[in-house]
Amino acid sequence: MQVPFIDLTRFTREISADVLADWQRALERCEFVGGAPVRELEAKLSELLGAPHVVACGSGSDALMLALRARGLGPGDRVALPNCTFWATYEAVVQLGAVPVLLDIDPSDFQLSFAALVRAHERFSLRAAILVHAFGWASSRLLEFRAFCREQGIWLLEDAAQAFGVEREGRSLFADAEMATLSGMERGRIWGQDPDAHEEF
């Protein structure tokens, strides 16, 4: 018996009618890039995520590249990122000619180690850092990351790849981020200082 690598049919059955109707409208209007549907999506995401500005991209990889370019990162700039992440995070840094500085994760929450970031900045004078909110939650030391990066002049990009809908103290994770990218959308949680204490929604 052949077992498929991934079976999405239970999801496609649920959304097929809406998707086909939208696709028909796109065909009729020749709106394949941009247009009213994209503007509507950006407005809905802005409201939902508490982000004042939202730009829809073709993929999460595109979003990472645009964010890094928007901050003027380029050849020789050292960018810290976790060694446990999807390859696109690393690729976006390399494509700009910047230097990825891979750091360990914290075993308490599987997010980037704060201590490792501090040591890396002391050694490499980081220009930027990328937090990857993976597994449906964010670092328990998120506020410390944000404060340290502000104080040290490190530009902080939050790659919220799997943190769609995650809140911290009743506010969207995106609301206080300097800049964030988003790709995967799923239900999530955010760890507190105690890894066993978290909110689910």
mmCIF file with all atom_site columns, C-alpha atoms in Angstrom:
data_model
loop_
_atom_site.group_PDB
_atom_site.id
_atom_site.type_symbol
_atom_site.label_atom_id
_atom_site.label_alt_id
_atom_site.label_comp_id
_atom_site.label_asym_id
_atom_site.label_entity_id
_atom_site.label_seq_id
_atom_site.pdbx_PDB_ins_code
_atom_site.Cartn_x
_atom_site.Cartn_y
_atom_site.Cartn_z
_atom_site.occupancy
_atom_site.B_iso_or_equiv
_atom_site.pdbx_formal_charge
_atom_site.auth_seq_id
_atom_site.auth_comp_id
_atom_site.auth_asym_id
_atom_site.auth_atom_id
_atom_site.pdbx_PDB_model_num
ATOM 1   C CA . MET A 1 1   ? 0.000   0.000  0.000   1.00 0.00 ? 1   MET A CA 1
ATOM 2   C CA . GLN A 1 2   ? 1.353   3.421  -0.946  1.00 0.00 ? 2   GLN A CA 1
ATOM 3   C CA . VAL A 1 3   ? 1.043   6.033  1.796   1.00 0.00 ? 3   VAL A CA 1
ATOM 4   C CA . PRO A 1 4   ? 1.132   9.645  0.541   1.00 0.00 ? 4   PRO A CA 1
ATOM 5   C CA . PHE A 1 5   ? 3.781   11.932 2.016   1.00 0.00 ? 5   PHE A CA 1
ATOM 6   C CA . ILE A 1 6   ? 1.047   14.419 2.906   1.00 0.00 ? 6   ILE A CA 1
ATOM 7   C CA . ASP A 1 7   ? -2.698  14.234 2.379   1.00 0.00 ? 7   ASP A CA 1
ATOM 8   C CA . LEU A 1 8   ? -4.430  17.605 2.195   1.00 0.00 ? 8   LEU A CA 1
ATOM 9   C CA . THR A 1 9   ? -7.743  16.384 0.806   1.00 0.00 ? 9   THR A CA 1
ATOM 10  C CA . ARG A 1 10  ? -9.660  16.947 4.052   1.00 0.00 ? 10  ARG A CA 1
ATOM 11  C CA . PHE A 1 11  ? -8.669  20.616 3.842   1.00 0.00 ? 11  PHE A CA 1
ATOM 12  C CA . THR A 1 12  ? -9.178  21.057 0.108   1.00 0.00 ? 12  THR A CA 1
ATOM 13  C CA . ARG A 1 13  ? -12.693 19.605 0.352   1.00 0.00 ? 13  ARG A CA 1
ATOM 14  C CA . GLU A 1 14  ? -13.611 22.237 2.951   1.00 0.00 ? 14  GLU A CA 1
ATOM 15  C CA . ILE A 1 15  ? -12.416 25.219 0.923   1.00 0.00 ? 15  ILE A CA 1
ATOM 16  C CA . SER A 1 16  ? -12.793 24.098 -2.685  1.00 0.00 ? 16  SER A CA 1
ATOM 17  C CA . ALA A 1 17  ? -16.090 25.936 -3.336  1.00 0.00 ? 17  ALA A CA 1
ATOM 18  C CA . ASP A 1 18  ? -14.721 29.275 -2.061  1.00 0.00 ? 18  ASP A CA 1
ATOM 19  C CA . VAL A 1 19  ? -11.394 28.851 -3.813  1.00 0.00 ? 19  VAL A CA 1
ATOM 20  C CA . LEU A 1 20  ? -12.975 27.969 -7.130  1.00 0.00 ? 20  LEU A CA 1
ATOM 21  C CA . ALA A 1 21  ? -15.339 30.958 -6.928  1.00 0.00 ? 21  ALA A CA 1
ATOM 22  C CA . ASP A 1 22  ? -12.408 33.299 -6.191  1.00 0.00 ? 22  ASP A CA 1
ATOM 23  C CA . TRP A 1 23  ? -10.346 31.738 -8.967  1.00 0.00 ? 23  TRP A CA 1
ATOM 24  C CA . GLN A 1 24  ? -13.205 32.273 -11.431 1.00 0.00 ? 24  GLN A CA 1
ATOM 25  C CA . ARG A 1 25  ? -13.399 35.959 -10.470 1.00 0.00 ? 25  ARG A CA 1
ATOM 26  C CA . ALA A 1 26  ? -9.623  36.313 -10.867 1.00 0.00 ? 26  ALA A CA 1
ATOM 27  C CA . LEU A 1 27  ? -9.831  34.776 -14.343 1.00 0.00 ? 27  LEU A CA 1
ATOM 28  C CA . GLU A 1 28  ? -12.679 37.044 -15.393 1.00 0.00 ? 28  GLU A CA 1
ATOM 29  C CA . ARG A 1 29  ? -10.919 40.201 -14.160 1.00 0.00 ? 29  ARG A CA 1
ATOM 30  C CA . CYS A 1 30  ? -7.364  39.078 -15.042 1.00 0.00 ? 30  CYS A CA 1
ATOM 31  C CA . GLU A 1 31  ? -6.326  39.938 -11.478 1.00 0.00 ? 31  GLU A CA 1
ATOM 32  C CA . PHE A 1 32  ? -3.443  37.520 -11.029 1.00 0.00 ? 32  PHE A CA 1
ATOM 33  C CA . VAL A 1 33  ? -1.147  39.896 -9.123  1.00 0.00 ? 33  VAL A CA 1
ATOM 34  C CA . GLY A 1 34  ? -2.461  42.612 -6.833  1.00 0.00 ? 34  GLY A CA 1
ATOM 35  C CA . GLY A 1 35  ? -5.938  44.001 -7.213  1.00 0.00 ? 35  GLY A CA 1
ATOM 36  C CA . ALA A 1 36  ? -8.846  44.389 -4.829  1.00 0.00 ? 36  ALA A CA 1
ATOM 37  C CA . PRO A 1 37  ? -8.662  40.874 -3.300  1.00 0.00 ? 37  PRO A CA 1
ATOM 38  C CA . VAL A 1 38  ? -5.054  41.428 -2.223  1.00 0.00 ? 38  VAL A CA 1
ATOM 39  C CA . ARG A 1 39  ? -5.870  44.837 -0.747  1.00 0.00 ? 39  ARG A CA 1
ATOM 40  C CA . GLU A 1 40  ? -8.779  43.268 1.153   1.00 0.00 ? 40  GLU A CA 1
ATOM 41  C CA . LEU A 1 41  ? -6.497  40.522 2.481   1.00 0.00 ? 41  LEU A CA 1
ATOM 42  C CA . GLU A 1 42  ? -3.897  43.060 3.626   1.00 0.00 ? 42  GLU A CA 1
ATOM 43  C CA . ALA A 1 43  ? -6.570  45.132 5.407   1.00 0.00 ? 43  ALA A CA 1
ATOM 44  C CA . LYS A 1 44  ? -7.993  42.054 7.163   1.00 0.00 ? 44  LYS A CA 1
ATOM 45  C CA . LEU A 1 45  ? -4.548  40.878 8.242   1.00 0.00 ? 45  LEU A CA 1
ATOM 46  C CA . SER A 1 46  ? -3.640  44.345 9.501   1.00 0.00 ? 46  SER A CA 1
ATOM 47  C CA . GLU A 1 47  ? -6.713  44.395 11.722  1.00 0.00 ? 47  GLU A CA 1
ATOM 48  C CA . LEU A 1 48  ? -6.380  40.800 12.879  1.00 0.00 ? 48  LEU A CA 1
ATOM 49  C CA . LEU A 1 49  ? -2.662  40.965 13.648  1.00 0.00 ? 49  LEU A CA 1
ATOM 50  C CA . GLY A 1 50  ? -2.518  44.460 15.091  1.00 0.00 ? 50  GLY A CA 1
ATOM 51  C CA . ALA A 1 51  ? 0.081   45.442 12.503  1.00 0.00 ? 51  ALA A CA 1
ATOM 52  C CA . PRO A 1 52  ? -0.223  48.983 11.113  1.00 0.00 ? 52  PRO A CA 1
ATOM 53  C CA . HIS A 1 53  ? 1.158   48.005 7.699   1.00 0.00 ? 53  HIS A CA 1
ATOM 54  C CA . VAL A 1 54  ? 0.817   44.683 5.865   1.00 0.00 ? 54  VAL A CA 1
ATOM 55  C CA . VAL A 1 55  ? 2.266   43.786 2.476   1.00 0.00 ? 55  VAL A CA 1
ATOM 56  C CA . ALA A 1 56  ? 1.186   40.519 0.870   1.00 0.00 ? 56  ALA A CA 1
ATOM 57  C CA . CYS A 1 57  ? 3.941   38.531 -0.852  1.00 0.00 ? 57  CYS A CA 1
ATOM 58  C CA . GLY A 1 58  ? 4.074   35.484 -3.068  1.00 0.00 ? 58  GLY A CA 1
ATOM 59  C CA . SER A 1 59  ? 5.714   33.384 -0.354  1.00 0.00 ? 59  SER A CA 1
ATOM 60  C CA . GLY A 1 60  ? 7.322   33.513 3.066   1.00 0.00 ? 60  GLY A CA 1
ATOM 61  C CA . SER A 1 61  ? 10.713  33.404 1.343   1.00 0.00 ? 61  SER A CA 1
ATOM 62  C CA . ASP A 1 62  ? 9.836   36.534 -0.639  1.00 0.00 ? 62  ASP A CA 1
ATOM 63  C CA . ALA A 1 63  ? 8.712   38.228 2.563   1.00 0.00 ? 63  ALA A CA 1
ATOM 64  C CA . LEU A 1 64  ? 12.056  37.508 4.257   1.00 0.00 ? 64  LEU A CA 1
ATOM 65  C CA . MET A 1 65  ? 14.003  38.843 1.278   1.00 0.00 ? 65  MET A CA 1
ATOM 66  C CA . LEU A 1 66  ? 11.920  42.024 1.063   1.00 0.00 ? 66  LEU A CA 1
ATOM 67  C CA . ALA A 1 67  ? 12.225  42.673 4.793   1.00 0.00 ? 67  ALA A CA 1
ATOM 68  C CA . LEU A 1 68  ? 16.001  42.274 4.784   1.00 0.00 ? 68  LEU A CA 1
ATOM 69  C CA . ARG A 1 69  ? 16.368  44.432 1.680   1.00 0.00 ? 69  ARG A CA 1
ATOM 70  C CA . ALA A 1 70  ? 14.111  47.108 3.170   1.00 0.00 ? 70  ALA A CA 1
ATOM 71  C CA . ARG A 1 71  ? 16.609  47.485 6.011   1.00 0.00 ? 71  ARG A CA 1
ATOM 72  C CA . GLY A 1 72  ? 19.530  47.775 3.620   1.00 0.00 ? 72  GLY A CA 1
ATOM 73  C CA . LEU A 1 73  ? 21.294  44.577 4.636   1.00 0.00 ? 73  LEU A CA 1
ATOM 74  C CA . GLY A 1 74  ? 23.964  43.443 2.236   1.00 0.00 ? 74  GLY A CA 1
ATOM 75  C CA . PRO A 1 75  ? 27.436  42.008 1.730   1.00 0.00 ? 75  PRO A CA 1
ATOM 76  C CA . GLY A 1 76  ? 29.423  41.473 4.898   1.00 0.00 ? 76  GLY A CA 1
ATOM 77  C CA . ASP A 1 77  ? 26.592  42.267 7.325   1.00 0.00 ? 77  ASP A CA 1
ATOM 78  C CA . ARG A 1 78  ? 26.390  39.641 10.063  1.00 0.00 ? 78  ARG A CA 1
ATOM 79  C CA . VAL A 1 79  ? 22.895  38.356 10.771  1.00 0.00 ? 79  VAL A CA 1
ATOM 80  C CA . ALA A 1 80  ? 22.132  36.041 13.699  1.00 0.00 ? 80  ALA A CA 1
ATOM 81  C CA . LEU A 1 81  ? 19.531  33.319 13.270  1.00 0.00 ? 81  LEU A CA 1
ATOM 82  C CA . PRO A 1 82  ? 18.690  30.044 15.004  1.00 0.00 ? 82  PRO A CA 1
ATOM 83  C CA . ASN A 1 83  ? 20.317  26.844 13.796  1.00 0.00 ? 83  ASN A CA 1
ATOM 84  C CA . CYS A 1 84  ? 16.903  25.176 14.029  1.00 0.00 ? 84  CYS A CA 1
ATOM 85  C CA . THR A 1 85  ? 14.847  26.798 11.274  1.00 0.00 ? 85  THR A CA 1
ATOM 86  C CA . PHE A 1 86  ? 13.542  26.251 7.762   1.00 0.00 ? 86  PHE A CA 1
ATOM 87  C CA . TRP A 1 87  ? 16.202  26.705 5.063   1.00 0.00 ? 87  TRP A CA 1
ATOM 88  C CA . ALA A 1 88  ? 14.508  29.846 3.670   1.00 0.00 ? 88  ALA A CA 1
ATOM 89  C CA . THR A 1 89  ? 15.614  31.907 6.690   1.00 0.00 ? 89  THR A CA 1
ATOM 90  C CA . TYR A 1 90  ? 19.251  31.073 5.996   1.00 0.00 ? 90  TYR A CA 1
ATOM 91  C CA . GLU A 1 91  ? 18.841  31.413 2.237   1.00 0.00 ? 91  GLU A CA 1
ATOM 92  C CA . ALA A 1 92  ? 17.412  34.938 2.485   1.00 0.00 ? 92  ALA A CA 1
ATOM 93  C CA . VAL A 1 93  ? 20.514  36.115 4.357   1.00 0.00 ? 93  VAL A CA 1
ATOM 94  C CA . VAL A 1 94  ? 22.940  34.414 1.955   1.00 0.00 ? 94  VAL A CA 1
ATOM 95  C CA . GLN A 1 95  ? 21.202  35.745 -1.165  1.00 0.00 ? 95  GLN A CA 1
ATOM 96  C CA . LEU A 1 96  ? 21.908  39.286 0.001   1.00 0.00 ? 96  LEU A CA 1
ATOM 97  C CA . GLY A 1 97  ? 25.580  38.490 0.455   1.00 0.00 ? 97  GLY A CA 1
ATOM 98  C CA . ALA A 1 98  ? 25.199  38.900 4.223   1.00 0.00 ? 98  ALA A CA 1
ATOM 99  C CA . VAL A 1 99  ? 26.851  36.479 6.644   1.00 0.00 ? 99  VAL A CA 1
ATOM 100 C CA . PRO A 1 100 ? 24.568  34.138 8.604   1.00 0.00 ? 100 PRO A CA 1
ATOM 101 C CA . VAL A 1 101 ? 25.638  33.560 12.203  1.00 0.00 ? 101 VAL A CA 1
ATOM 102 C CA . LEU A 1 102 ? 23.953  30.353 13.339  1.00 0.00 ? 102 LEU A CA 1
ATOM 103 C CA . LEU A 1 103 ? 23.120  30.219 17.042  1.00 0.00 ? 103 LEU A CA 1
ATOM 104 C CA . ASP A 1 104 ? 21.880  27.458 19.310  1.00 0.00 ? 104 ASP A CA 1
ATOM 105 C CA . ILE A 1 105 ? 18.329  27.279 20.527  1.00 0.00 ? 105 ILE A CA 1
ATOM 106 C CA . ASP A 1 106 ? 17.207  27.357 24.142  1.00 0.00 ? 106 ASP A CA 1
ATOM 107 C CA . PRO A 1 107 ? 16.098  23.836 25.162  1.00 0.00 ? 107 PRO A CA 1
ATOM 108 C CA . SER A 1 108 ? 13.432  25.301 27.483  1.00 0.00 ? 108 SER A CA 1
ATOM 109 C CA . ASP A 1 109 ? 11.312  26.654 24.614  1.00 0.00 ? 109 ASP A CA 1
ATOM 110 C CA . PHE A 1 110 ? 13.118  25.604 21.396  1.00 0.00 ? 110 PHE A CA 1
ATOM 111 C CA . GLN A 1 111 ? 13.531  29.217 20.320  1.00 0.00 ? 111 GLN A CA 1
ATOM 112 C CA . LEU A 1 112 ? 16.756  31.181 19.766  1.00 0.00 ? 112 LEU A CA 1
ATOM 113 C CA . SER A 1 113 ? 18.998  31.271 22.847  1.00 0.00 ? 113 SER A CA 1
ATOM 114 C CA . PHE A 1 114 ? 19.149  34.769 24.318  1.00 0.00 ? 114 PHE A CA 1
ATOM 115 C CA . ALA A 1 115 ? 22.550  34.098 25.895  1.00 0.00 ? 115 ALA A CA 1
ATOM 116 C CA . ALA A 1 116 ? 23.893  32.912 22.538  1.00 0.00 ? 116 ALA A CA 1
ATOM 117 C CA . LEU A 1 117 ? 22.697  36.119 20.868  1.00 0.00 ? 117 LEU A CA 1
ATOM 118 C CA . VAL A 1 118 ? 24.446  38.270 23.481  1.00 0.00 ? 118 VAL A CA 1
ATOM 119 C CA . ARG A 1 119 ? 27.713  36.338 23.051  1.00 0.00 ? 119 ARG A CA 1
ATOM 120 C CA . ALA A 1 120 ? 27.452  36.497 19.255  1.00 0.00 ? 120 ALA A CA 1
ATOM 121 C CA . HIS A 1 121 ? 27.006  40.267 19.307  1.00 0.00 ? 121 HIS A CA 1
ATOM 122 C CA . GLU A 1 122 ? 30.034  40.681 21.562  1.00 0.00 ? 122 GLU A CA 1
ATOM 123 C CA . ARG A 1 123 ? 32.094  38.611 19.129  1.00 0.00 ? 123 ARG A CA 1
ATOM 124 C CA . PHE A 1 124 ? 30.721  39.620 15.718  1.00 0.00 ? 124 PHE A CA 1
ATOM 125 C CA . SER A 1 125 ? 29.037  43.044 16.147  1.00 0.00 ? 125 SER A CA 1
ATOM 126 C CA . LEU A 1 126 ? 25.779  41.873 14.620  1.00 0.00 ? 126 LEU A CA 1
ATOM 127 C CA . ARG A 1 127 ? 23.932  44.144 12.212  1.00 0.00 ? 127 ARG A CA 1
ATOM 128 C CA . ALA A 1 128 ? 20.670  42.189 12.464  1.00 0.00 ? 128 ALA A CA 1
ATOM 129 C CA . ALA A 1 129 ? 19.018  39.173 14.073  1.00 0.00 ? 129 ALA A CA 1
ATOM 130 C CA . ILE A 1 130 ? 16.124  36.974 13.030  1.00 0.00 ? 130 ILE A CA 1
ATOM 131 C CA . LEU A 1 131 ? 13.868  35.377 15.609  1.00 0.00 ? 131 LEU A CA 1
ATOM 132 C CA . VAL A 1 132 ? 11.917  32.444 14.209  1.00 0.00 ? 132 VAL A CA 1
ATOM 133 C CA . HIS A 1 133 ? 8.631   31.922 16.042  1.00 0.00 ? 133 HIS A CA 1
ATOM 134 C CA . ALA A 1 134 ? 8.423   28.217 15.271  1.00 0.00 ? 134 ALA A CA 1
ATOM 135 C CA . PHE A 1 135 ? 6.131   25.416 16.432  1.00 0.00 ? 135 PHE A CA 1
ATOM 136 C CA . GLY A 1 136 ? 3.200   27.752 17.108  1.00 0.00 ? 136 GLY A CA 1
ATOM 137 C CA . TRP A 1 137 ? 4.708   29.816 19.915  1.00 0.00 ? 137 TRP A CA 1
ATOM 138 C CA . ALA A 1 138 ? 7.298   32.518 20.573  1.00 0.00 ? 138 ALA A CA 1
ATOM 139 C CA . SER A 1 139 ? 10.316  32.816 22.853  1.00 0.00 ? 139 SER A CA 1
ATOM 140 C CA . SER A 1 140 ? 9.614   33.158 26.563  1.00 0.00 ? 140 SER A CA 1
ATOM 141 C CA . ARG A 1 141 ? 12.308  35.887 26.478  1.00 0.00 ? 141 ARG A CA 1
ATOM 142 C CA . LEU A 1 142 ? 10.794  37.824 23.594  1.00 0.00 ? 142 LEU A CA 1
ATOM 143 C CA . LEU A 1 143 ? 10.730  41.155 25.439  1.00 0.00 ? 143 LEU A CA 1
ATOM 144 C CA . GLU A 1 144 ? 14.388  40.731 26.403  1.00 0.00 ? 144 GLU A CA 1
ATOM 145 C CA . PHE A 1 145 ? 15.299  40.074 22.769  1.00 0.00 ? 145 PHE A CA 1
ATOM 146 C CA . ARG A 1 146 ? 13.470  43.194 21.650  1.00 0.00 ? 146 ARG A CA 1
ATOM 147 C CA . ALA A 1 147 ? 14.987  45.391 24.373  1.00 0.00 ? 147 ALA A CA 1
ATOM 148 C CA . PHE A 1 148 ? 18.532  44.094 23.840  1.00 0.00 ? 148 PHE A CA 1
ATOM 149 C CA . CYS A 1 149 ? 18.376  44.599 20.092  1.00 0.00 ? 149 CYS A CA 1
ATOM 150 C CA . ARG A 1 150 ? 17.052  48.151 20.497  1.00 0.00 ? 150 ARG A CA 1
ATOM 151 C CA . GLU A 1 151 ? 19.782  49.006 23.005  1.00 0.00 ? 151 GLU A CA 1
ATOM 152 C CA . GLN A 1 152 ? 22.556  47.516 20.869  1.00 0.00 ? 152 GLN A CA 1
ATOM 153 C CA . GLY A 1 153 ? 21.350  48.874 17.529  1.00 0.00 ? 153 GLY A CA 1
ATOM 154 C CA . ILE A 1 154 ? 20.646  45.401 16.152  1.00 0.00 ? 154 ILE A CA 1
ATOM 155 C CA . TRP A 1 155 ? 17.763  45.353 13.701  1.00 0.00 ? 155 TRP A CA 1
ATOM 156 C CA . LEU A 1 156 ? 15.353  42.574 14.746  1.00 0.00 ? 156 LEU A CA 1
ATOM 157 C CA . LEU A 1 157 ? 13.226  40.722 12.208  1.00 0.00 ? 157 LEU A CA 1
ATOM 158 C CA . GLU A 1 158 ? 10.653  38.325 13.603  1.00 0.00 ? 158 GLU A CA 1
ATOM 159 C CA . ASP A 1 159 ? 9.942   35.444 11.247  1.00 0.00 ? 159 ASP A CA 1
ATOM 160 C CA . ALA A 1 160 ? 6.545   34.370 12.526  1.00 0.00 ? 160 ALA A CA 1
ATOM 161 C CA . ALA A 1 161 ? 6.484   31.361 10.244  1.00 0.00 ? 161 ALA A CA 1
ATOM 162 C CA . GLN A 1 162 ? 4.232   29.300 12.486  1.00 0.00 ? 162 GLN A CA 1
ATOM 163 C CA . ALA A 1 163 ? 2.812   31.900 14.842  1.00 0.00 ? 163 ALA A CA 1
ATOM 164 C CA . PHE A 1 164 ? -0.285  33.160 13.067  1.00 0.00 ? 164 PHE A CA 1
ATOM 165 C CA . GLY A 1 165 ? -2.794  34.215 15.734  1.00 0.00 ? 165 GLY A CA 1
ATOM 166 C CA . VAL A 1 166 ? -0.367  33.952 18.655  1.00 0.00 ? 166 VAL A CA 1
ATOM 167 C CA . GLU A 1 167 ? -0.929  36.521 21.382  1.00 0.00 ? 167 GLU A CA 1
ATOM 168 C CA . ARG A 1 168 ? 1.156   37.733 24.284  1.00 0.00 ? 168 ARG A CA 1
ATOM 169 C CA . GLU A 1 169 ? -0.706  39.208 27.252  1.00 0.00 ? 169 GLU A CA 1
ATOM 170 C CA . GLY A 1 170 ? -3.814  39.656 25.131  1.00 0.00 ? 170 GLY A CA 1
ATOM 171 C CA . ARG A 1 171 ? -2.044  41.437 22.273  1.00 0.00 ? 171 ARG A CA 1
ATOM 172 C CA . SER A 1 172 ? -1.046  40.111 18.892  1.00 0.00 ? 172 SER A CA 1
ATOM 173 C CA . LEU A 1 173 ? 2.565   39.005 18.695  1.00 0.00 ? 173 LEU A CA 1
ATOM 174 C CA . PHE A 1 174 ? 2.920   41.307 15.674  1.00 0.00 ? 174 PHE A CA 1
ATOM 175 C CA . ALA A 1 175 ? 1.651   44.447 17.410  1.00 0.00 ? 175 ALA A CA 1
ATOM 176 C CA . ASP A 1 176 ? 4.984   45.358 19.001  1.00 0.00 ? 176 ASP A CA 1
ATOM 177 C CA . ALA A 1 177 ? 7.391   43.814 16.500  1.00 0.00 ? 177 ALA A CA 1
ATOM 178 C CA . GLU A 1 178 ? 9.685   46.187 14.631  1.00 0.00 ? 178 GLU A CA 1
ATOM 179 C CA . MET A 1 179 ? 9.071   44.097 11.513  1.00 0.00 ? 179 MET A CA 1
ATOM 180 C CA . ALA A 1 180 ? 7.738   40.581 11.058  1.00 0.00 ? 180 ALA A CA 1
ATOM 181 C CA . THR A 1 181 ? 7.163   38.133 8.252   1.00 0.00 ? 181 THR A CA 1
ATOM 182 C CA . LEU A 1 182 ? 4.496   35.479 8.125   1.00 0.00 ? 182 LEU A CA 1
ATOM 183 C CA . SER A 1 183 ? 4.027   32.355 6.093   1.00 0.00 ? 183 SER A CA 1
ATOM 184 C CA . GLY A 1 184 ? 2.576   29.281 7.808   1.00 0.00 ? 184 GLY A CA 1
ATOM 185 C CA . MET A 1 185 ? -0.831  29.861 9.372   1.00 0.00 ? 185 MET A CA 1
ATOM 186 C CA . GLU A 1 186 ? -1.947  27.634 12.205  1.00 0.00 ? 186 GLU A CA 1
ATOM 187 C CA . ARG A 1 187 ? -3.299  27.755 15.707  1.00 0.00 ? 187 ARG A CA 1
ATOM 188 C CA . GLY A 1 188 ? -0.665  28.505 18.268  1.00 0.00 ? 188 GLY A CA 1
ATOM 189 C CA . ARG A 1 189 ? 0.452   29.230 21.791  1.00 0.00 ? 189 ARG A CA 1
ATOM 190 C CA . ILE A 1 190 ? 3.044   31.306 23.580  1.00 0.00 ? 190 ILE A CA 1
ATOM 191 C CA . TRP A 1 191 ? 5.231   29.993 26.334  1.00 0.00 ? 191 TRP A CA 1
ATOM 192 C CA . GLY A 1 192 ? 5.539   31.721 29.673  1.00 0.00 ? 192 GLY A CA 1
ATOM 193 C CA . GLN A 1 193 ? 8.670   31.521 31.800  1.00 0.00 ? 193 GLN A CA 1
ATOM 194 C CA . ASP A 1 194 ? 7.469   28.087 32.880  1.00 0.00 ? 194 ASP A CA 1
ATOM 195 C CA . PRO A 1 195 ? 7.460   25.863 29.748  1.00 0.00 ? 195 PRO A CA 1
ATOM 196 C CA . ASP A 1 196 ? 4.503   23.946 31.170  1.00 0.00 ? 196 ASP A CA 1
ATOM 197 C CA . ALA A 1 197 ? 2.434   27.117 31.499  1.00 0.00 ? 197 ALA A CA 1
ATOM 198 C CA . HIS A 1 198 ? 1.159   28.375 28.180  1.00 0.00 ? 198 HIS A CA 1
ATOM 199 C CA . GLU A 1 199 ? -1.944  29.752 26.600  1.00 0.00 ? 199 GLU A CA 1
ATOM 200 C CA . GLU A 1 200 ? -3.747  27.897 23.871  1.00 0.00 ? 200 GLU A CA 1
ATOM 201 C CA . PHE A 1 201 ? -6.414  29.179 21.502  1.00 0.00 ? 201 PHE A CA 1
#
